[in-house]
CSV table of C-alpha atoms in Angstrom, one decimal:
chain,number,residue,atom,x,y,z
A,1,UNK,CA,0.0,0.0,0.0
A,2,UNK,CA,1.6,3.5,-0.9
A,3,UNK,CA,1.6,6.4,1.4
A,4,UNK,CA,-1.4,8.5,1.3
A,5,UNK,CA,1.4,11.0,0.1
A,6,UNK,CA,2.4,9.0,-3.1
A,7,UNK,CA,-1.2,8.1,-4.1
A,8,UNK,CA,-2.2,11.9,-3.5
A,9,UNK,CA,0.6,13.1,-5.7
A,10,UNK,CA,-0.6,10.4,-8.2
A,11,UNK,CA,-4.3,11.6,-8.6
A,12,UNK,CA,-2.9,15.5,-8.7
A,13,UNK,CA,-0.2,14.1,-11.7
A,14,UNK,CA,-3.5,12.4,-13.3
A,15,UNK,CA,-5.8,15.1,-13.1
A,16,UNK,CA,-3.7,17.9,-13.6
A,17,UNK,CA,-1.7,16.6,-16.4
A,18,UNK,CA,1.7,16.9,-14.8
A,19,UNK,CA,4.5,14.5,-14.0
A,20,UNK,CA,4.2,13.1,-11.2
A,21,UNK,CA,7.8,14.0,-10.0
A,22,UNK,CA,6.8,17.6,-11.1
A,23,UNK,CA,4.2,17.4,-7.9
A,24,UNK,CA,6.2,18.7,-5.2
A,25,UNK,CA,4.4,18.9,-1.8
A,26,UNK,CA,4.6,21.9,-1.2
A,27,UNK,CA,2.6,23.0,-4.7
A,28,UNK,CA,-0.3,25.3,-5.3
A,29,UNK,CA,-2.6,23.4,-7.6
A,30,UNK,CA,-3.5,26.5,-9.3
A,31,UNK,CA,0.1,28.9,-9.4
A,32,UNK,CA,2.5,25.7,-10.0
A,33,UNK,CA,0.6,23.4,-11.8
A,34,UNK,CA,-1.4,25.3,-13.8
A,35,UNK,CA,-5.1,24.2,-12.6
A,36,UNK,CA,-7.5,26.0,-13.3
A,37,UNK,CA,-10.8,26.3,-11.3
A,38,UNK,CA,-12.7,23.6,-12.7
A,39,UNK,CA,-9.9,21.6,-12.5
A,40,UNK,CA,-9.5,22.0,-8.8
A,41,UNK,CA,-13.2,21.0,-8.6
A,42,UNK,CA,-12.5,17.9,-10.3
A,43,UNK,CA,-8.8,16.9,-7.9
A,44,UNK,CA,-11.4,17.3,-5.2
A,45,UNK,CA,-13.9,14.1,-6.6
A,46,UNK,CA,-10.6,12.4,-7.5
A,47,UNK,CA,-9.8,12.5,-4.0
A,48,UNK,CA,-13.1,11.8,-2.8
A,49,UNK,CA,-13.0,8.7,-4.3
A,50,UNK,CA,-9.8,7.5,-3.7
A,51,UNK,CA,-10.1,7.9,-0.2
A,52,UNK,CA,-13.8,7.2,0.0
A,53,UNK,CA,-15.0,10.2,1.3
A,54,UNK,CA,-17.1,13.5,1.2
A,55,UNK,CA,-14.9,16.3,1.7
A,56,UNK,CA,-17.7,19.2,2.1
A,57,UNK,CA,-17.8,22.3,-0.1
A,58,UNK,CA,-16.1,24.5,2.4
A,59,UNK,CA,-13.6,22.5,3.1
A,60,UNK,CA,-12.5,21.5,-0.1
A,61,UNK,CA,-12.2,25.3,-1.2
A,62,UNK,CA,-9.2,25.2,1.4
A,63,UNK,CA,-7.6,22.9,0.1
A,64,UNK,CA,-4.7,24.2,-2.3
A,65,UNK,CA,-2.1,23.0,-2.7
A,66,UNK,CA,-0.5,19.2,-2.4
A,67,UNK,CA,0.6,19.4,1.1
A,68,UNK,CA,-3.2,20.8,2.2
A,69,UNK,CA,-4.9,17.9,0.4
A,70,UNK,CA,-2.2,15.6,2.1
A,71,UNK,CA,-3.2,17.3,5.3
A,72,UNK,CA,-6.7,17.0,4.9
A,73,UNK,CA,-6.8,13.2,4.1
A,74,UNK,CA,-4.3,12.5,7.0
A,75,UNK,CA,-6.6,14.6,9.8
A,76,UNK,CA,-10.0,13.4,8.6
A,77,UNK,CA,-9.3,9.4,7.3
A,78,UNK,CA,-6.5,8.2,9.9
B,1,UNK,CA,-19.8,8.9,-26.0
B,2,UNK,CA,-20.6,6.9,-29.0
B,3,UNK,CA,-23.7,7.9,-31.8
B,4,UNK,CA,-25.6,5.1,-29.9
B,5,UNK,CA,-26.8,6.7,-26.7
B,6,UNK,CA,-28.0,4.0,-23.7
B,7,UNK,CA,-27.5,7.3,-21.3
B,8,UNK,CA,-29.4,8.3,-18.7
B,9,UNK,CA,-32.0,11.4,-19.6
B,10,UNK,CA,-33.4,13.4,-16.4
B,11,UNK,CA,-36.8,15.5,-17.9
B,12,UNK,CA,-38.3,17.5,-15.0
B,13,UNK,CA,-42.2,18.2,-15.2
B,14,UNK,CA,-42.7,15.2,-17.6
B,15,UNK,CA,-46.3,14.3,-16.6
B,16,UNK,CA,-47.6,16.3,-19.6
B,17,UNK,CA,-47.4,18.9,-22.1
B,18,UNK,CA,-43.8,19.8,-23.7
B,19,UNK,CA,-42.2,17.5,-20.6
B,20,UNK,CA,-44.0,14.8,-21.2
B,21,UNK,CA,-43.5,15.3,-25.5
B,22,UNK,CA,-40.1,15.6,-24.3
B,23,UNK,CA,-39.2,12.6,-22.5
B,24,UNK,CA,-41.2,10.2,-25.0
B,25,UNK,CA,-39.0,11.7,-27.7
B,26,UNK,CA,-35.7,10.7,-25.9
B,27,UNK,CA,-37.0,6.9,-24.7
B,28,UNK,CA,-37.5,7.1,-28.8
B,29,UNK,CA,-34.0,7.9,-29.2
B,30,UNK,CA,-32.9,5.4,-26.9
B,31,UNK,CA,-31.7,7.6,-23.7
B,32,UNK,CA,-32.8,5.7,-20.4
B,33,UNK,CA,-35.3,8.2,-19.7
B,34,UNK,CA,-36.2,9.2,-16.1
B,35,UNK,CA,-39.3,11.7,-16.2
B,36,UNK,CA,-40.4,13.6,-12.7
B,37,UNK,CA,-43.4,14.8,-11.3
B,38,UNK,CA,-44.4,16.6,-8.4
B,39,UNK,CA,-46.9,14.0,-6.9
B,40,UNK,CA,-47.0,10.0,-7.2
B,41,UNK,CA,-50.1,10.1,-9.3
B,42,UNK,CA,-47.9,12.0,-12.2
B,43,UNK,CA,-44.8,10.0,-11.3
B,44,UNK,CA,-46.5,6.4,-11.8
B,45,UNK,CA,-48.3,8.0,-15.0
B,46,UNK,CA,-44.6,8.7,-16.6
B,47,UNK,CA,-43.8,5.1,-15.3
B,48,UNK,CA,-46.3,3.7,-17.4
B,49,UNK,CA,-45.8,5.5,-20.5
B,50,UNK,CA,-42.5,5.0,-20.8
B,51,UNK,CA,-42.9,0.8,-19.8
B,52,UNK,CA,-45.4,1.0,-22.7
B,53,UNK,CA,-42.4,2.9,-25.6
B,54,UNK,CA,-40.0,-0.3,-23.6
B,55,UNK,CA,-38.1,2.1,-22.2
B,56,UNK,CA,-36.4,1.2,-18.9
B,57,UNK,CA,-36.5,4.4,-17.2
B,58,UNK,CA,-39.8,5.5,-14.9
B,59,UNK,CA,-41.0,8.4,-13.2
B,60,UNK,CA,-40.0,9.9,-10.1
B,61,UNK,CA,-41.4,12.4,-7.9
B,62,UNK,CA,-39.4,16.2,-7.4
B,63,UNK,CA,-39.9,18.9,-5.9
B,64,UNK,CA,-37.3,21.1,-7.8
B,65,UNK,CA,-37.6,23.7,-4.9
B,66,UNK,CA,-36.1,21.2,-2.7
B,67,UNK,CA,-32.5,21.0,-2.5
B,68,UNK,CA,-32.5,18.4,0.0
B,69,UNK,CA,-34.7,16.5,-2.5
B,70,UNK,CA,-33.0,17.1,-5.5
B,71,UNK,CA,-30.0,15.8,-3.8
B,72,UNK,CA,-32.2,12.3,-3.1
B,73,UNK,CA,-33.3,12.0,-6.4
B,74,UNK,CA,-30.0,12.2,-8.3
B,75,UNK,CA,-28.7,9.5,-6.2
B,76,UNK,CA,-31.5,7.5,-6.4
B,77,UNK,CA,-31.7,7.8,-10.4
B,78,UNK,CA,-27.9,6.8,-9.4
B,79,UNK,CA,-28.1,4.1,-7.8
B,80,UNK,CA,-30.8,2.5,-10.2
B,81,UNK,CA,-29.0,3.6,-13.2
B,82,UNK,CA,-26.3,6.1,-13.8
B,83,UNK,CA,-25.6,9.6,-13.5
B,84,UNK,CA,-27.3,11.7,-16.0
B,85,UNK,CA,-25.9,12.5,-19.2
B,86,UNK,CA,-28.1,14.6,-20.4
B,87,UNK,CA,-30.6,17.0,-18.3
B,88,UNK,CA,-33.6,18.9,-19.8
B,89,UNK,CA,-35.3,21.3,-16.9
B,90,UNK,CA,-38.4,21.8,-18.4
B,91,UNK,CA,-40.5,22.0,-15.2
B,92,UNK,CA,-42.2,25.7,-14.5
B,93,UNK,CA,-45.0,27.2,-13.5
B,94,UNK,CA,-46.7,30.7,-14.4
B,95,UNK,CA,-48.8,32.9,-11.8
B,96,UNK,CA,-49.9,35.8,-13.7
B,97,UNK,CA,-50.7,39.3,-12.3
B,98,UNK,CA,-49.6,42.8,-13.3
B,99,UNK,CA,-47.2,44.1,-11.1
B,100,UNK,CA,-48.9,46.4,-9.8
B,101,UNK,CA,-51.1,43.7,-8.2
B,102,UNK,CA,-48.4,40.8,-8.0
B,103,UNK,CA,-47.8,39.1,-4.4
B,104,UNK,CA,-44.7,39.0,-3.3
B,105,UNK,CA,-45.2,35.0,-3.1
B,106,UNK,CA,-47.2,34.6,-6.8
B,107,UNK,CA,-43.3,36.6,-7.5
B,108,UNK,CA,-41.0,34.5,-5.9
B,109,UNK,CA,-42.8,31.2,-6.1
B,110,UNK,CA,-42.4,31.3,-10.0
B,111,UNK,CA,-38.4,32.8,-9.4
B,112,UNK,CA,-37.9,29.8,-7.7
B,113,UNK,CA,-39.5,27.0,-9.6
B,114,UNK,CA,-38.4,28.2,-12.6
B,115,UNK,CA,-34.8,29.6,-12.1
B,116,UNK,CA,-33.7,28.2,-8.7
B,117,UNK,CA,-34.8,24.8,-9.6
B,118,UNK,CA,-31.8,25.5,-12.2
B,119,UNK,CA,-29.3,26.0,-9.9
B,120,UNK,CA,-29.9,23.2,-8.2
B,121,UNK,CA,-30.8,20.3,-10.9
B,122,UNK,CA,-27.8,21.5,-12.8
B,123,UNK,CA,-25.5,22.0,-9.9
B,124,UNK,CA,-26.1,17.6,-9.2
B,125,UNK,CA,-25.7,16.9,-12.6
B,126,UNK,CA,-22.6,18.6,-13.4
B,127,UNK,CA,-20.2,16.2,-10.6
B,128,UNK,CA,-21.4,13.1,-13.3
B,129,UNK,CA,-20.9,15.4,-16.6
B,130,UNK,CA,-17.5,16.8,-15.9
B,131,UNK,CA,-16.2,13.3,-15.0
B,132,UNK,CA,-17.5,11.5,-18.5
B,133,UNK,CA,-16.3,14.3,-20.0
B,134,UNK,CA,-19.7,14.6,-21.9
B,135,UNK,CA,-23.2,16.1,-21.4
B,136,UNK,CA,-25.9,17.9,-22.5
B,137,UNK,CA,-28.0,20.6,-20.1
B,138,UNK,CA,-31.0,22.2,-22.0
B,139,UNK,CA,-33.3,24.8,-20.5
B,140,UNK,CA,-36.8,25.7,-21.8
B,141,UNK,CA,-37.5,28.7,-21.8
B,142,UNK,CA,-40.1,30.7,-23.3
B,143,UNK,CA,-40.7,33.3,-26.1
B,144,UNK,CA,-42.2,35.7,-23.5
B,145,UNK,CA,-38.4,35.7,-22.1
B,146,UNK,CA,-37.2,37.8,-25.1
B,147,UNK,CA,-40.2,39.5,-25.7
B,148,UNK,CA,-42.0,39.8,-22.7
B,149,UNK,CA,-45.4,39.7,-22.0
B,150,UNK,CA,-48.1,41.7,-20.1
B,151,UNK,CA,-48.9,39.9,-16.6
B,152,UNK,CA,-45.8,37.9,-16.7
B,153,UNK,CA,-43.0,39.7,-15.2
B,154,UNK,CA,-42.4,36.8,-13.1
B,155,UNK,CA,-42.2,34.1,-15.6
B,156,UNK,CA,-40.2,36.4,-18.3
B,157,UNK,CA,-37.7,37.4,-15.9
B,158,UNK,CA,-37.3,33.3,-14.9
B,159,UNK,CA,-36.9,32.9,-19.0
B,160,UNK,CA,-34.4,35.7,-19.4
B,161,UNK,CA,-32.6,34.3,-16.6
B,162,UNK,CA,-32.3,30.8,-17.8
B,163,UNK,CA,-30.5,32.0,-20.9
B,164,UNK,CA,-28.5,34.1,-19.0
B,165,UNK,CA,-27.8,31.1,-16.8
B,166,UNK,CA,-27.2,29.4,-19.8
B,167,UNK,CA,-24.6,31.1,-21.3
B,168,UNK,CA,-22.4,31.8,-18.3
B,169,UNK,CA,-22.6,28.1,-17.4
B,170,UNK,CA,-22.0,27.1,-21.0
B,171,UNK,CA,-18.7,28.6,-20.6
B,172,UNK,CA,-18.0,27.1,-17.4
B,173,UNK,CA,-17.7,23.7,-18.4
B,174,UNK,CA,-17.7,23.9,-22.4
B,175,UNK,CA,-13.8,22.5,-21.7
B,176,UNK,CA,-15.3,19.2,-20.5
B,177,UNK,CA,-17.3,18.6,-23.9
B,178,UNK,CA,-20.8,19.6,-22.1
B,179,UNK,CA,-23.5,21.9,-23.5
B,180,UNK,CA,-25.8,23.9,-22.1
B,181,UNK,CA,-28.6,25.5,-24.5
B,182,UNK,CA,-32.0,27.2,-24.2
B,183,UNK,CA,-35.0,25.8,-26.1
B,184,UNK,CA,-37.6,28.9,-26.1
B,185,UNK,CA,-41.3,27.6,-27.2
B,186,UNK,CA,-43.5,29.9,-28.6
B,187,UNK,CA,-47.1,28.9,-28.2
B,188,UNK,CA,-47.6,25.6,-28.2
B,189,UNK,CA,-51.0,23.5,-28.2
B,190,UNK,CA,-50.8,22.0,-24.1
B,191,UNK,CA,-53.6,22.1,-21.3
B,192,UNK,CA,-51.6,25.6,-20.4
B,193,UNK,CA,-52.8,27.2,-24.1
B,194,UNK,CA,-55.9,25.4,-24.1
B,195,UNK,CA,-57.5,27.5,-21.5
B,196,UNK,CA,-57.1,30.5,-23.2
B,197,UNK,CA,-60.6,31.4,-25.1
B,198,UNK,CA,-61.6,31.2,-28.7
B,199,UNK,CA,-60.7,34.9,-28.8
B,200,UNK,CA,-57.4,35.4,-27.6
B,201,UNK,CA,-56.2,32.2,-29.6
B,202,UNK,CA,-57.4,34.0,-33.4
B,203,UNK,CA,-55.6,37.0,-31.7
B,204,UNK,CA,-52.4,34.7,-30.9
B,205,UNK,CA,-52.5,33.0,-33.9
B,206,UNK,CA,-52.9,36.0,-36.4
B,207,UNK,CA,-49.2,36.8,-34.6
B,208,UNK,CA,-47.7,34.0,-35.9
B,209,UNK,CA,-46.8,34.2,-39.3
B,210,UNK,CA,-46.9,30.1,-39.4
B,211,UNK,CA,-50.7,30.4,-38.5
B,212,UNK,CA,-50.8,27.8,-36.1
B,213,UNK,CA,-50.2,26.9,-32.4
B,214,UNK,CA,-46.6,24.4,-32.2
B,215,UNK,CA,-46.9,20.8,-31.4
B,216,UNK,CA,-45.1,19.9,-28.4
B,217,UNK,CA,-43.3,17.1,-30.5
B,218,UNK,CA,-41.9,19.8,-32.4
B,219,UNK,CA,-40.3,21.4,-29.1
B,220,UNK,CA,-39.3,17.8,-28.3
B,221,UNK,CA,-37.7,17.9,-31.9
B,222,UNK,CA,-35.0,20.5,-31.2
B,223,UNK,CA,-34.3,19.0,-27.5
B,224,UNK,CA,-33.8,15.5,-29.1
B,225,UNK,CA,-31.0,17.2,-31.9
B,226,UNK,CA,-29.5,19.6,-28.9
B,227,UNK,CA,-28.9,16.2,-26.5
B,228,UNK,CA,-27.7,14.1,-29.4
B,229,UNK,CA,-24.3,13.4,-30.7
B,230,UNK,CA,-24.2,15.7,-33.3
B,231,UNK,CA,-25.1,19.1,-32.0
B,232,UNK,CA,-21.9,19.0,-30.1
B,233,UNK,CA,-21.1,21.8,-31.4
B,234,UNK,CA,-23.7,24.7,-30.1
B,235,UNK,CA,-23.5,25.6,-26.8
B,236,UNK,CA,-24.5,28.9,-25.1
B,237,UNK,CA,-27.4,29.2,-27.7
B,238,UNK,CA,-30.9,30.1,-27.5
B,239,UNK,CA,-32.8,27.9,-30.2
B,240,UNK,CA,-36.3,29.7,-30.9
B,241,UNK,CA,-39.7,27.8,-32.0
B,242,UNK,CA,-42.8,30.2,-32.5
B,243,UNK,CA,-43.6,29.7,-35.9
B,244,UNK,CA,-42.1,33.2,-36.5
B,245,UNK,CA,-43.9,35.3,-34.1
B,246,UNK,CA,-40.3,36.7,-32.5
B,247,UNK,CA,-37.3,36.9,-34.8
């Protein structure tokens, strides 16, 4: 099983259209990787269901960049 | 996508009229067609229709002013099927009055059936849409959006809206190969035109430079091209059918 790090940087490669070694932690999905607000939208049901979850509206606005969405999964699903 | 659609079409207010014209034209095109209602009896009467056409889909009973309902309904048509590919919000309702004499709640019940009801409908669809990557949202509208109407201020400003709706939405999610389009009947032959007296109908009809009231089959017509395959090319567009009486 990979670390909820590697198979968030995964979905973020696969949605965004990046490499994956391109997805550094500390990344903005929007200023580094070029997302654009649809997109983020979209990383946000990725991650819902690879982690089987409903991550609310409000929350999901917060999430930015790869070390938020790492953050998020870790305080809610652990 | 491929030409041959076995997708899932969500009509609202398909118990009759345009709706109903509407969702019988998609089960003919092959779309799994799920019709709604606002009570059981209208529900089990789109059931039936659409079991007699073979069609696999059935009715189901919405409130489109309900959020929390909306949300149950999309996951039940989920859950039984799939998430809708194409949605047609065709539900509305009219309550006339000048202005001067309008309630506030003859205002905002219509605002809210027939332009709330968008946000939401749309808003549960869109999740499925953007992740095929394909979809097809279509609005009817009305001609009394563009031209308005005396006694309607309510129900033209819903129309306007929609299209304005429309558009702004098209190019929201145009990236993810969905469409969003207005249908905008002119006066068509249903129970809601029926009422109207001997009188006003010449006086209607003499308007129209086609001479007649539309079918509602020819409404369903334009919705059937707009959800299909090939029309993936208009988006943000207002189709018209009046027989001539706005252009």
């Amino acid at each position: 099983m990979s670390s909820i790090e590697e198979r968030v940087k995964k979905i973020v490669a696969e949605q965004l259209g990046v490499k994956e070694e391109e997805v550094q932690t500390s990344a903005s999905f929007v200023e580094d990787l070029g997302a654009d607000s649809l997109d983020t939208v979209e990383l946000v049901m990725a991650l819902e269901e690879e982690f089987e979850t409903e991550i609310p509206d409000e929350e999901a606005e917060k999430i930015t960049t790869v070390q938020l969405a790492i953050d998020y999964i870790n305080s809610n699903l652990t | 996508m491929s030409d041959t659609p076995v997708k899932v079409a969500l009509v609202t207010g398909a118990s009759r009229g345009i709706g109903k014209a509407i969702a019988e034209r998609l089960a003919e095109d092959e779309f799994i067609v799920v019709g709604t209602a606002t009570s059981e009896a209208g529900a089990a009467g789109i059931t039936e229709y659409l079991q007699q056409m073979q069609n696999p889909g059935c009715g189901m009973v919405l409130q489109v002013g309900d959020t929390d309902n909306v949300t149950a309904v999309m996951a039940a048509i989920k859950e039984r099927y799939e998430a809708p590919a194409v949605l047609v919000n065709n539900a509305g309702i009219t309550r006339d009055n000048i202005l001067m004499r309008m309630k506030e709640d003859e205002w905002g019940d219509v605002i809210d059936t027939n332009l709330n009801a968008l946000y939401r409908t749309s808003k549960a669809v869109l999740r499925g849409m953007t992740k095929a990557r394909w979809g097809r949202i279509i609005n009817i509208t009305s001609v009394v959006g563009a031209m308005g109407n005396a006694g309607q201020s309510n129900y033209a400003a819903t129309k306007a809206g929609a299209e304005g709706f429309s558009r702004a939405l098209a190019r929201e999610v145009g990236s993810r190969s969905i469409t969003v389009n207005s249908v905008a009947p002119g006066f068509i032959d249903t129970d809601m035109t029926r009422e109207l007296g001997d009188d006003q109908r010449e006086l209607l009809q003499q308007q129209i430079p086609l001479g007649r009231l539309g079918s509602a089959a020819e409404v369903a017509a334009v919705v059937s091209f707009l959800a299909s395959a090939q029309a993936a090319y208009i988006t943000g567009e207002t189709i018209h059918i009046n027989g001539g009486m706005y252009m």
